[in-house]
Amino acid sequence: MKRKSCANMNNGVVPLKKMGRMLFHHNNDVSQGQLASIKMEKNKVDANSGETIEDEIRWVCDSSLDHKGRVPLRASTGSWKASFFIIAIEFSERLSYFGIATSLVLYLTKVLHQDLKTAVKNVNYWSGVTTLMPLLGGFLADAYLGRYATVIASCIVYLMGLVLLSLSWFLPGLKPCDHASICIEPRRIHEVAFFLGIYLISVGTGGHKPSLESFGADQFDDNNGKERIQKMSFFNWWNSGLCSGIILGVTVIVYVQDHVNWGVADIILTGVMAISLIIFLVGRSSYRYRTPIGSPLTPMLQVLVAAISKRKLPHPSNPTQLYEVSISEGNSERFLAHTKKLKFLDKAAIVESEGNIAEKQSPWRLTTVTKVEELKLIINMVPIWVFTLPFGICASQTSTFFIKQAAIMDRKIGKSFVVPPASIFTLAALGMITSVIIYDKLLVPILRRLTGNERGINILQRIGIGMCFSIITMIVAALVEKKRLDAVEMNGPIKGSLTMSVFWLAPQFIIIGFGDGFALVGLQEYFYDQVPDSMRSFGIALYLSVIGAANFLSSLLITIVDHVTSTSGKSWIGKDLNSSRLDKFYWLLTAITTLNLFMFVFFARKYNYKNVQKVVVADCYEGKSDDGRAEIVV
């Protein structure tokens, strides 16, 4: 069967070249005369609309391509059939990452013999780099490499890091010590190899995380009602898949680290990652691909330059006078509606002289309303990004202080089995999976009926609920740590903590897991959905950068707290937990997160969601969906 192009499929689409500049604005910006004109054009193509609708059901016309560079056939590409391959490799990546990350503070203190403050800072620095690297990886994927190629390249780098970690344990020249006996100080060559290995994993994660998650979301067509609903569930089940990887990472892998050795665990992780890469490649024919279109930052710079150069021009009284591109037949591009905020930027879309052919003017002098609105989207995201950082600071405690607390408490189950310290993180992953399932299967259907919103509640409300859970987590953590310190004071530093079961930490892990199910999943969906279409990988990177920046801020906060409290008395962050006052540190985080929540709510209430308008043809602005999508449909 000969495959059509999307332009041929939309044979009922009426070119609106003369009206293009005025068409894509809010309902109130379109005159009744324009609406009447468009409706007349609609009537001319009603006879062909049946074939058009049938083609839209059969083919995917959202600018994606299949593995042969053709318009994708809906039945054989994308959707859940492709997502399962993608979730499989994410499962293995999270297995590897958390198998290393949750035990890293223990490795640094036990094998490299670093003190608590140094080890925690090194963990935070590594976590910060790992979650900030996606900003570079996401940019390269969107602009030049493409998401599929970036995933493959980053997996190879990831594998190199895992192989080096394995060699640093087994290769005689790279071993921590020359002999099998306990060494007081590890060899410098081992430290170099070890840190090089984990930072290669950082680089691999930098390309892997933003590209793979956005590539998975790309498998669902926003212009198809059924697939759009599936995409909303995709982020929930994506996180359920990665949590399954986390659970195995912090149980099986951590058990091998604790009872066999770190090198065997690294070999297992290397094998799993290699197998998952093969599985990902097997699914190649079922994927939908997006072609990179160059730097997405250039159009934004063009808007700034154009707005500044025309800063003295008066703002048009009617937004319909701003410039928007003409719609060629079959164009599937999505356009953004004009908004009233940041009016200065609108000057970039002012046509200086009607005598000039707008399409031939330099983009550094004249830009479209859509490009202006894309820049507004990014600017409006800045406060949201900033006020989610304290949540990330709270989340970072789970892989540092929480794990270190578990290491000195009673971890016995029965008479002989001892739970590895990092395995307690399983409770956070289970909490996240539980909250995602409850939210997706129980709350969303009920909330849809109550609110009329197809998401149930909007994305920022979901994130705010997650922040409330983080506040509760810090309160519980402070109370539990105070009880542990009381036990140490009563029974001595050696036996004190051992009088308390490690499962005293269970509530704080479960609660932060529930918070992750709301806040982290919400952040993923928010940054993917609200960025311009050309920046989807970069959008996921922005979500990850919240966690990365939060890790650096956590290290900075530890340094400040240590300095301030040590000069005024006993430091809250001592050489070990028994000489520290983590309970007071947790109360400080509670106060910071509570104050931050009020600021987040303030900006969230003022936030304008992305308003997408896709012209297929037809009645202009007859409806507007719950997620801010205003459609022009036949």
XYZ file of C-alpha atoms in Angstrom:
634
model
C 0.000 0.000 0.000
C 1.366 3.380 -0.963
C 1.641 5.660 2.028
C 0.156 9.148 1.779
C 1.596 12.323 3.147
C -0.254 14.283 5.808
C -0.741 17.099 3.328
C -2.666 14.758 1.021
C -4.679 13.325 3.881
C -6.033 16.706 4.897
C -7.624 17.205 1.510
C -10.495 19.001 3.161
C -8.282 21.666 4.717
C -8.885 25.148 3.450
C -5.794 27.329 3.092
C -6.312 30.510 5.091
C -3.231 32.413 4.004
C -4.799 35.854 4.006
C -6.382 35.392 7.406
C -3.433 33.641 9.023
C -2.170 36.684 10.861
C -5.453 37.318 12.649
C -6.743 33.819 13.197
C -4.885 32.340 16.132
C -5.956 34.386 19.105
C -8.379 34.097 21.970
C -12.080 33.743 21.233
C -12.764 37.407 21.987
C -10.123 38.489 19.472
C -11.994 36.995 16.487
C -14.757 39.050 14.928
C -18.170 37.671 13.999
C -17.392 38.402 10.362
C -14.280 36.226 10.504
C -16.259 33.438 12.150
C -18.907 33.627 9.436
C -16.246 33.502 6.730
C -14.619 30.442 8.256
C -17.981 28.695 8.618
C -18.679 29.293 4.912
C -15.379 27.623 4.083
C -16.348 24.760 6.384
C -19.526 24.110 4.452
C -17.554 23.817 1.202
C -15.541 20.879 2.527
C -18.238 18.984 4.439
C -18.609 16.574 1.525
C -14.968 15.514 1.878
C -14.863 15.501 5.677
C -15.730 11.815 5.960
C -12.575 10.800 4.124
C -10.525 13.295 6.115
C -11.762 11.914 9.444
C -11.115 8.347 8.305
C -7.549 9.281 7.331
C -6.968 10.985 10.673
C -8.028 7.802 12.450
C -5.741 5.645 10.310
C -2.662 7.889 10.147
C -0.801 9.998 12.702
C -0.393 13.575 11.498
C 1.416 15.225 14.411
C 4.727 15.756 12.545
C 6.089 12.383 13.731
C 7.527 9.760 11.372
C 7.950 5.995 11.465
C 11.320 4.211 11.314
C 11.370 4.533 7.510
C 10.695 8.270 7.525
C 7.027 7.929 6.514
C 3.789 9.129 8.084
C 3.112 6.627 10.919
C 0.232 4.177 10.699
C -1.694 4.544 13.967
C -2.512 0.849 14.379
C 1.092 -0.386 14.148
C 3.093 2.408 15.806
C 3.208 4.322 19.046
C 0.773 4.164 21.978
C 1.238 1.455 24.624
C 2.724 -1.071 22.192
C 5.811 1.150 21.804
C 5.841 2.451 25.359
C 6.455 -0.981 26.864
C 9.853 -1.199 25.134
C 10.692 2.276 26.403
C 9.561 1.617 29.977
C 11.694 -1.566 29.959
C 14.943 0.352 29.450
C 13.880 2.961 32.008
C 13.335 0.102 34.458
C 16.959 -1.047 34.009
C 18.361 2.482 34.215
C 16.583 3.178 37.503
C 17.679 -0.241 38.779
C 21.287 0.752 38.084
C 21.039 4.330 39.300
C 19.357 3.618 42.635
C 21.446 0.500 43.191
C 24.396 2.892 43.193
C 22.835 6.105 44.555
C 21.177 4.734 47.697
C 24.374 2.948 48.793
C 26.794 5.649 47.691
C 26.983 7.329 51.112
C 27.785 3.916 52.634
C 30.484 3.213 50.023
C 32.107 6.589 50.656
C 32.163 6.092 54.424
C 33.005 2.361 54.552
C 35.307 1.829 51.541
C 36.731 5.307 50.953
C 36.604 6.143 54.706
C 35.178 9.648 54.329
C 33.541 11.362 57.317
C 29.775 11.925 57.339
C 29.789 15.568 56.208
C 32.222 14.928 53.341
C 30.367 11.804 52.213
C 26.949 13.514 52.253
C 28.314 16.497 50.324
C 29.918 14.197 47.723
C 26.632 12.317 47.313
C 24.771 15.605 46.860
C 27.355 16.887 44.345
C 27.120 13.693 42.313
C 23.320 13.669 42.468
C 23.299 17.339 41.514
C 25.523 16.831 38.474
C 23.546 13.743 37.470
C 20.265 15.632 37.498
C 21.625 18.847 35.938
C 23.379 17.098 33.038
C 19.974 16.435 31.399
C 19.772 20.161 30.589
C 22.611 19.623 28.111
C 21.389 16.206 27.001
C 17.827 17.407 26.494
C 18.986 20.414 24.477
C 21.141 18.265 22.174
C 18.316 15.748 21.703
C 15.763 18.417 20.765
C 18.069 20.494 18.605
C 20.441 18.159 16.783
C 20.641 14.451 17.648
C 17.012 13.412 18.011
C 15.656 11.591 21.056
C 16.113 8.034 19.794
C 19.783 8.525 18.848
C 20.463 10.350 22.122
C 19.052 7.444 24.144
C 21.315 4.952 22.362
C 24.438 7.128 22.705
C 23.776 7.835 26.384
C 23.204 4.129 27.107
C 26.645 3.369 25.675
C 28.246 6.000 27.938
C 26.243 4.618 30.867
C 27.562 1.119 30.129
C 31.121 2.462 30.043
C 30.643 3.857 33.549
C 29.275 0.558 34.861
C 32.126 -1.397 33.266
C 34.689 0.955 34.867
C 33.046 0.508 38.286
C 33.298 -3.271 37.851
C 36.948 -3.038 36.846
C 37.758 -0.726 39.765
C 36.780 -3.538 42.118
C 38.279 -6.579 40.353
C 41.223 -5.342 38.274
C 44.370 -5.700 40.441
C 45.751 -2.312 39.446
C 42.478 -0.544 40.358
C 41.417 -2.363 43.538
C 40.824 -0.335 46.730
C 43.652 -2.202 48.470
C 46.487 -4.530 47.491
C 45.265 -7.211 49.874
C 41.875 -8.607 50.802
C 42.205 -7.425 54.393
C 40.468 -4.257 55.581
C 42.385 -1.194 54.484
C 42.504 2.005 56.473
C 42.968 4.211 53.423
C 42.059 3.237 49.811
C 44.511 3.641 46.951
C 44.318 6.901 45.028
C 43.990 5.094 41.676
C 40.846 3.356 42.949
C 39.297 6.669 43.982
C 40.032 8.143 40.539
C 38.562 5.123 38.732
C 35.535 5.028 41.024
C 34.657 8.719 40.659
C 35.314 8.604 36.910
C 32.912 5.660 36.670
C 30.064 7.271 38.593
C 30.457 10.557 36.705
C 30.345 8.677 33.386
C 27.017 7.394 34.664
C 26.071 11.044 35.307
C 26.829 11.896 31.673
C 24.889 8.850 30.477
C 21.916 9.784 32.640
C 22.120 13.321 31.254
C 21.184 12.094 27.796
C 19.110 9.108 28.846
C 16.542 10.565 31.232
C 15.179 13.573 29.308
C 15.313 11.887 25.907
C 13.757 8.585 26.911
C 10.851 10.013 28.882
C 9.962 12.573 26.204
C 10.429 9.878 23.529
C 7.935 7.723 25.439
C 5.406 10.568 25.661
C 5.902 11.245 21.924
C 4.308 7.858 21.216
C 0.892 9.376 22.006
C -0.845 11.767 19.596
C -2.154 14.883 21.342
C -4.600 15.436 18.485
C -6.314 12.094 19.067
C -8.721 12.086 22.011
C -8.061 8.486 23.019
C -4.272 8.812 22.857
C -4.339 12.148 24.689
C -6.071 10.464 27.646
C -3.557 7.591 27.438
C -0.686 10.088 27.638
C -2.026 11.409 30.941
C -1.860 7.848 32.308
C 1.534 7.280 30.681
C 3.381 9.449 33.223
C 1.706 7.563 36.071
C 2.614 4.124 34.725
C 6.046 5.316 33.652
C 6.758 6.114 37.284
C 5.309 2.787 38.389
C 7.763 1.070 36.035
C 10.749 3.038 37.262
C 9.701 2.443 40.883
C 9.776 -1.287 40.163
C 13.374 -0.813 39.044
C 14.097 1.179 42.188
C 12.686 -1.585 44.389
C 14.921 -4.230 42.801
C 17.860 -1.837 42.953
C 17.529 -1.170 46.668
C 16.759 -4.790 47.570
C 18.473 -7.321 45.305
C 21.405 -5.144 44.211
C 21.937 -3.661 47.660
C 21.781 -7.147 49.191
C 24.526 -8.301 46.801
C 26.606 -5.233 47.737
C 26.137 -5.929 51.421
C 26.566 -9.721 51.450
C 28.811 -10.479 48.445
C 30.702 -7.400 47.235
C 30.222 -4.196 45.280
C 31.950 -5.537 42.170
C 29.504 -8.411 41.639
C 26.615 -5.956 41.964
C 28.209 -3.736 39.295
C 28.555 -6.717 36.944
C 24.847 -7.518 37.381
C 23.909 -3.907 36.629
C 26.105 -3.917 33.508
C 24.431 -7.075 32.195
C 20.903 -5.788 32.854
C 21.635 -2.486 31.109
C 23.101 -4.272 28.062
C 20.055 -6.555 27.779
C 17.613 -3.657 28.093
C 19.427 -1.751 25.356
C 18.932 -4.746 23.057
C 15.215 -4.830 23.976
C 14.949 -1.107 23.198
C 16.519 -1.664 19.769
C 14.108 -4.531 19.056
C 11.178 -2.110 19.346
C 12.587 0.213 16.670
C 9.881 -0.473 14.062
C 7.039 0.373 16.467
C 8.278 3.825 17.508
C 7.204 7.249 16.305
C 10.102 9.660 15.780
C 10.418 13.446 15.790
C 12.974 15.144 13.563
C 15.205 17.674 15.397
C 14.656 21.181 14.062
C 17.686 23.050 15.384
C 18.187 25.028 18.546
C 14.853 25.856 20.220
C 16.581 28.746 21.988
C 17.217 30.697 18.776
C 13.532 31.647 18.188
C 13.330 32.909 21.759
C 16.379 35.086 21.279
C 14.787 36.368 18.068
C 11.684 37.406 20.037
C 13.794 39.352 22.525
C 15.799 41.092 19.813
C 12.677 41.966 17.801
C 10.820 43.244 20.874
C 13.732 45.414 21.962
C 14.251 46.806 18.458
C 10.551 47.803 18.273
C 10.205 48.897 21.888
C 9.128 52.451 20.911
C 6.226 51.284 18.750
C 2.762 51.629 20.349
C 1.097 48.408 21.399
C -1.771 47.566 18.994
C -5.244 48.133 20.419
C -6.437 44.832 18.977
C -4.273 41.687 19.344
C -5.536 40.434 15.971
C -3.179 42.966 14.398
C -0.201 40.930 15.574
C 1.505 38.695 13.055
C 0.956 34.952 12.747
C 2.094 32.723 9.904
C -0.277 31.731 7.145
C -1.571 28.205 7.185
C -0.546 26.182 4.200
C -2.698 23.268 3.201
C -2.161 20.262 5.444
C -0.055 22.111 7.989
C -0.198 20.185 11.254
C 1.710 22.728 13.345
C 0.194 23.679 16.668
C -0.323 27.360 17.362
C -0.533 29.180 20.681
C -3.250 31.672 21.562
C -2.339 35.222 22.455
C -2.190 36.047 26.191
C -2.254 39.433 27.878
C 0.772 38.928 30.155
C 4.260 40.270 29.336
C 2.852 42.651 26.720
C 6.278 44.073 25.974
C 7.174 40.865 24.131
C 4.116 41.268 21.874
C 5.969 44.068 20.081
C 8.095 41.413 18.393
C 4.955 40.419 16.420
C 3.954 43.944 15.329
C 3.945 44.367 11.548
C 5.603 47.727 10.950
C 4.281 48.267 7.431
C 1.435 46.429 5.729
C 3.169 47.131 2.440
C 5.974 44.757 3.370
C 5.585 41.055 2.785
C 5.682 39.808 6.349
C 6.850 36.317 5.447
C 10.002 37.742 3.838
C 11.009 39.892 6.793
C 13.917 38.816 8.984
C 12.865 36.667 11.971
C 15.141 38.927 14.035
C 12.798 41.800 13.183
C 9.376 40.144 13.048
C 8.265 36.991 14.856
C 4.941 35.202 15.134
C 2.488 35.267 18.026
C 3.265 31.589 18.633
C 7.003 32.293 19.061
C 6.204 35.158 21.425
C 3.922 32.938 23.490
C 6.567 30.218 23.641
C 8.980 32.648 25.281
C 6.229 33.717 27.677
C 5.743 30.060 28.627
C 9.390 29.682 29.615
C 9.403 32.949 31.594
C 6.212 31.969 33.446
C 7.832 28.658 34.418
C 10.667 30.316 36.328
C 8.728 30.962 39.592
C 7.282 27.431 39.506
C 10.779 25.983 39.057
C 12.189 28.081 41.918
C 9.441 27.272 44.413
C 9.653 23.519 43.847
C 13.308 23.465 44.959
C 12.555 23.033 48.710
C 10.583 19.893 47.866
C 13.695 18.596 46.115
C 15.814 19.413 49.184
C 13.489 17.295 51.335
C 13.572 14.457 48.791
C 17.398 14.513 48.749
C 17.485 13.535 52.436
C 16.146 10.069 51.591
C 19.401 8.995 49.923
C 21.750 10.619 52.460
C 20.767 11.165 56.092
C 17.796 8.773 56.041
C 19.995 5.917 54.757
C 22.755 6.742 57.235
C 20.200 6.613 60.063
C 19.084 3.173 58.882
C 22.693 1.946 58.934
C 23.060 2.362 62.716
C 19.614 1.097 63.789
C 18.446 -2.465 64.453
C 17.893 -4.027 61.036
C 17.254 -7.628 62.037
C 14.198 -9.516 60.807
C 13.853 -12.732 62.740
C 16.970 -14.248 64.234
C 19.441 -14.047 61.388
C 18.353 -11.916 58.414
C 19.726 -8.361 58.436
C 18.138 -5.785 56.113
C 20.725 -3.786 54.110
C 20.475 -0.087 55.087
C 19.652 1.135 51.574
C 16.848 -1.436 51.210
C 14.657 0.663 53.494
C 14.263 2.955 50.458
C 11.946 0.254 49.082
C 9.216 1.728 51.265
C 9.473 5.070 49.434
C 9.167 3.331 46.065
C 6.179 1.310 47.283
C 4.593 4.499 48.602
C 5.030 6.145 45.225
C 3.562 3.174 43.324
C 0.593 3.049 45.702
C -0.124 6.761 45.396
C 0.127 6.639 41.601
C -2.305 3.706 41.374
C -4.768 5.333 43.793
C -4.537 8.632 41.948
C -4.846 7.186 38.425
C -7.490 4.517 39.077
C -9.585 5.983 41.894
C -9.130 9.732 42.293
C -8.910 10.854 38.652
C -12.219 9.247 37.514
C -14.025 10.775 40.503
C -12.374 14.176 40.096
C -13.134 14.228 36.368
C -16.835 13.986 37.133
C -16.634 16.608 39.861
C -14.440 19.197 38.110
C -15.038 18.508 34.412
C -11.257 18.584 33.961
C -9.937 15.600 31.986
C -6.907 15.487 34.320
C -9.118 15.481 37.411
C -7.199 18.356 38.973
C -4.739 20.635 37.249
C -1.032 19.832 37.272
C 0.070 22.494 39.747
C -2.570 21.406 42.254
C -1.136 17.890 42.080
C 2.380 19.246 42.725
C 1.124 21.302 45.671
C -0.411 18.201 47.287
C 2.980 16.480 46.978
C 4.606 19.425 48.760
C 2.212 18.980 51.680
C 3.417 15.388 52.012
C 7.045 16.598 52.120
C 6.230 18.876 55.070
C 4.640 15.962 56.943
C 7.721 13.838 56.128
C 10.093 16.315 57.742
C 7.908 16.585 60.862
C 7.849 12.802 61.260
C 11.606 12.550 60.560
C 12.361 15.153 63.243
C 10.255 13.331 65.843
C 11.806 9.936 65.058
C 15.357 11.311 65.152
C 14.684 12.991 68.520
C 13.512 9.637 69.881
C 16.673 7.960 68.525
C 18.906 10.569 70.152
C 17.071 10.096 73.450
C 17.790 6.355 73.177
C 21.479 7.115 72.547
C 21.607 9.388 75.603
C 19.958 6.750 77.753
C 21.807 3.620 76.531
C 25.087 4.987 75.183
C 26.324 5.641 71.621
C 27.007 1.991 70.788
C 23.796 0.320 71.973
C 21.504 3.354 71.854
C 20.414 3.258 68.227
C 20.277 -0.536 68.211
C 17.433 -0.401 70.742
C 15.253 1.047 67.955
C 14.088 -0.955 64.950
C 14.892 0.460 61.523
C 11.157 0.332 60.817
C 10.753 3.447 62.947
C 11.923 5.122 59.720
C 9.155 3.462 57.687
C 6.565 6.281 58.078
C 8.875 8.994 56.732
C 9.883 6.869 53.724
C 6.274 5.941 52.919
C 5.033 9.528 53.274
C 7.775 10.972 51.042
C 6.936 8.193 48.564
C 3.321 9.353 48.499
C 4.576 12.904 48.010
C 6.718 11.798 45.075
C 3.656 10.175 43.490
C 2.005 13.582 43.412
C 4.842 16.122 43.127
C 7.464 14.322 41.023
C 4.961 12.839 38.570
C 3.245 16.217 38.410
C 6.550 17.965 37.708
C 7.323 15.530 34.893
C 3.955 16.127 33.269
C 4.111 19.885 33.866
C 7.519 20.455 32.289
C 6.796 18.111 29.367
C 3.363 19.574 28.648
C 3.948 23.285 29.224
C 7.172 23.849 27.280
C 7.050 24.583 23.527
C 6.595 21.458 21.396
C 10.163 21.763 20.097
C 11.589 21.575 23.644
C 10.023 18.408 25.072
C 13.325 16.730 26.038
C 14.574 20.007 27.464
C 11.318 20.222 29.415
C 11.976 16.868 31.097
C 15.502 18.124 31.795
C 14.001 21.144 33.582
C 12.092 18.764 35.848
C 15.280 16.834 36.601
C 17.170 20.071 37.186
C 14.814 20.804 40.100
C 16.201 17.717 41.839
C 19.767 18.527 40.749
C 19.707 22.111 41.942
C 18.018 20.952 45.150
C 20.912 18.577 45.845
C 23.422 21.416 45.504
C 21.244 23.615 47.717
C 21.067 20.799 50.273
C 24.881 20.692 50.405
C 25.010 24.470 50.708
C 22.410 24.409 53.474
C 24.399 21.745 55.353
C 27.534 23.914 55.097
C 25.693 27.018 56.331
C 23.969 25.175 59.185
C 27.247 23.538 60.222
C 29.058 26.901 60.227
C 26.355 28.849 62.062
C 25.650 26.225 64.723
C 29.317 25.372 65.351
C 30.175 29.018 66.004
C 27.272 29.394 68.457
C 27.756 26.064 70.217
C 27.518 22.428 69.133
C 27.170 21.816 65.391
C 23.951 20.215 64.185
C 25.987 18.246 61.609
C 28.741 16.380 63.445
C 31.227 13.733 62.360
C 28.614 11.036 62.935
C 24.875 10.924 63.613
C 25.194 10.497 67.367
C 27.151 13.740 67.674
C 24.714 15.575 65.373
C 21.290 17.147 65.894
C 19.510 16.095 62.711
C 16.161 16.551 64.419
C 16.758 20.317 64.513
C 17.914 20.235 60.879
C 14.668 18.484 59.926
C 12.623 21.101 61.795
C 14.463 23.789 59.848
C 13.510 22.041 56.583
C 9.907 21.865 57.816
C 9.822 25.633 58.317
C 11.459 26.364 54.964
C 9.120 24.018 53.067
C 6.010 25.383 54.789
C 6.847 28.998 53.944
C 7.722 27.943 50.411
C 4.328 26.232 49.967
C 2.534 29.553 50.460
C 4.710 31.166 47.784
C 4.117 28.250 45.414
C 0.339 28.503 45.849
C 0.473 32.257 45.199
C 2.240 31.849 41.838
C 0.312 28.696 40.895
C -2.986 30.570 41.207
C -1.730 33.228 38.806
C -0.296 30.754 36.285
C -1.782 30.633 32.770
C -1.640 27.179 31.207
C -0.455 26.603 27.658
C -3.297 27.342 25.217
C -2.811 25.284 22.074
C -4.867 25.827 18.928
C -4.569 23.431 16.046
C -6.125 24.342 12.730
C -7.483 21.371 10.889
C -10.181 23.597 9.470
C -13.340 24.941 10.535
C -15.274 26.717 13.245
C -12.852 28.976 15.033
C -12.870 28.631 18.819
C -16.099 26.716 19.114
C -14.707 24.935 22.148
C -11.876 24.839 24.602
C -10.723 21.707 26.366
C -10.004 21.440 30.074
C -6.251 21.537 29.604
C -6.312 24.907 27.882
C -6.502 23.564 24.330
C -8.655 25.696 22.039
C -9.283 23.791 18.824
C -10.327 24.807 15.335
C -11.936 21.696 13.934
C -14.071 20.643 11.012
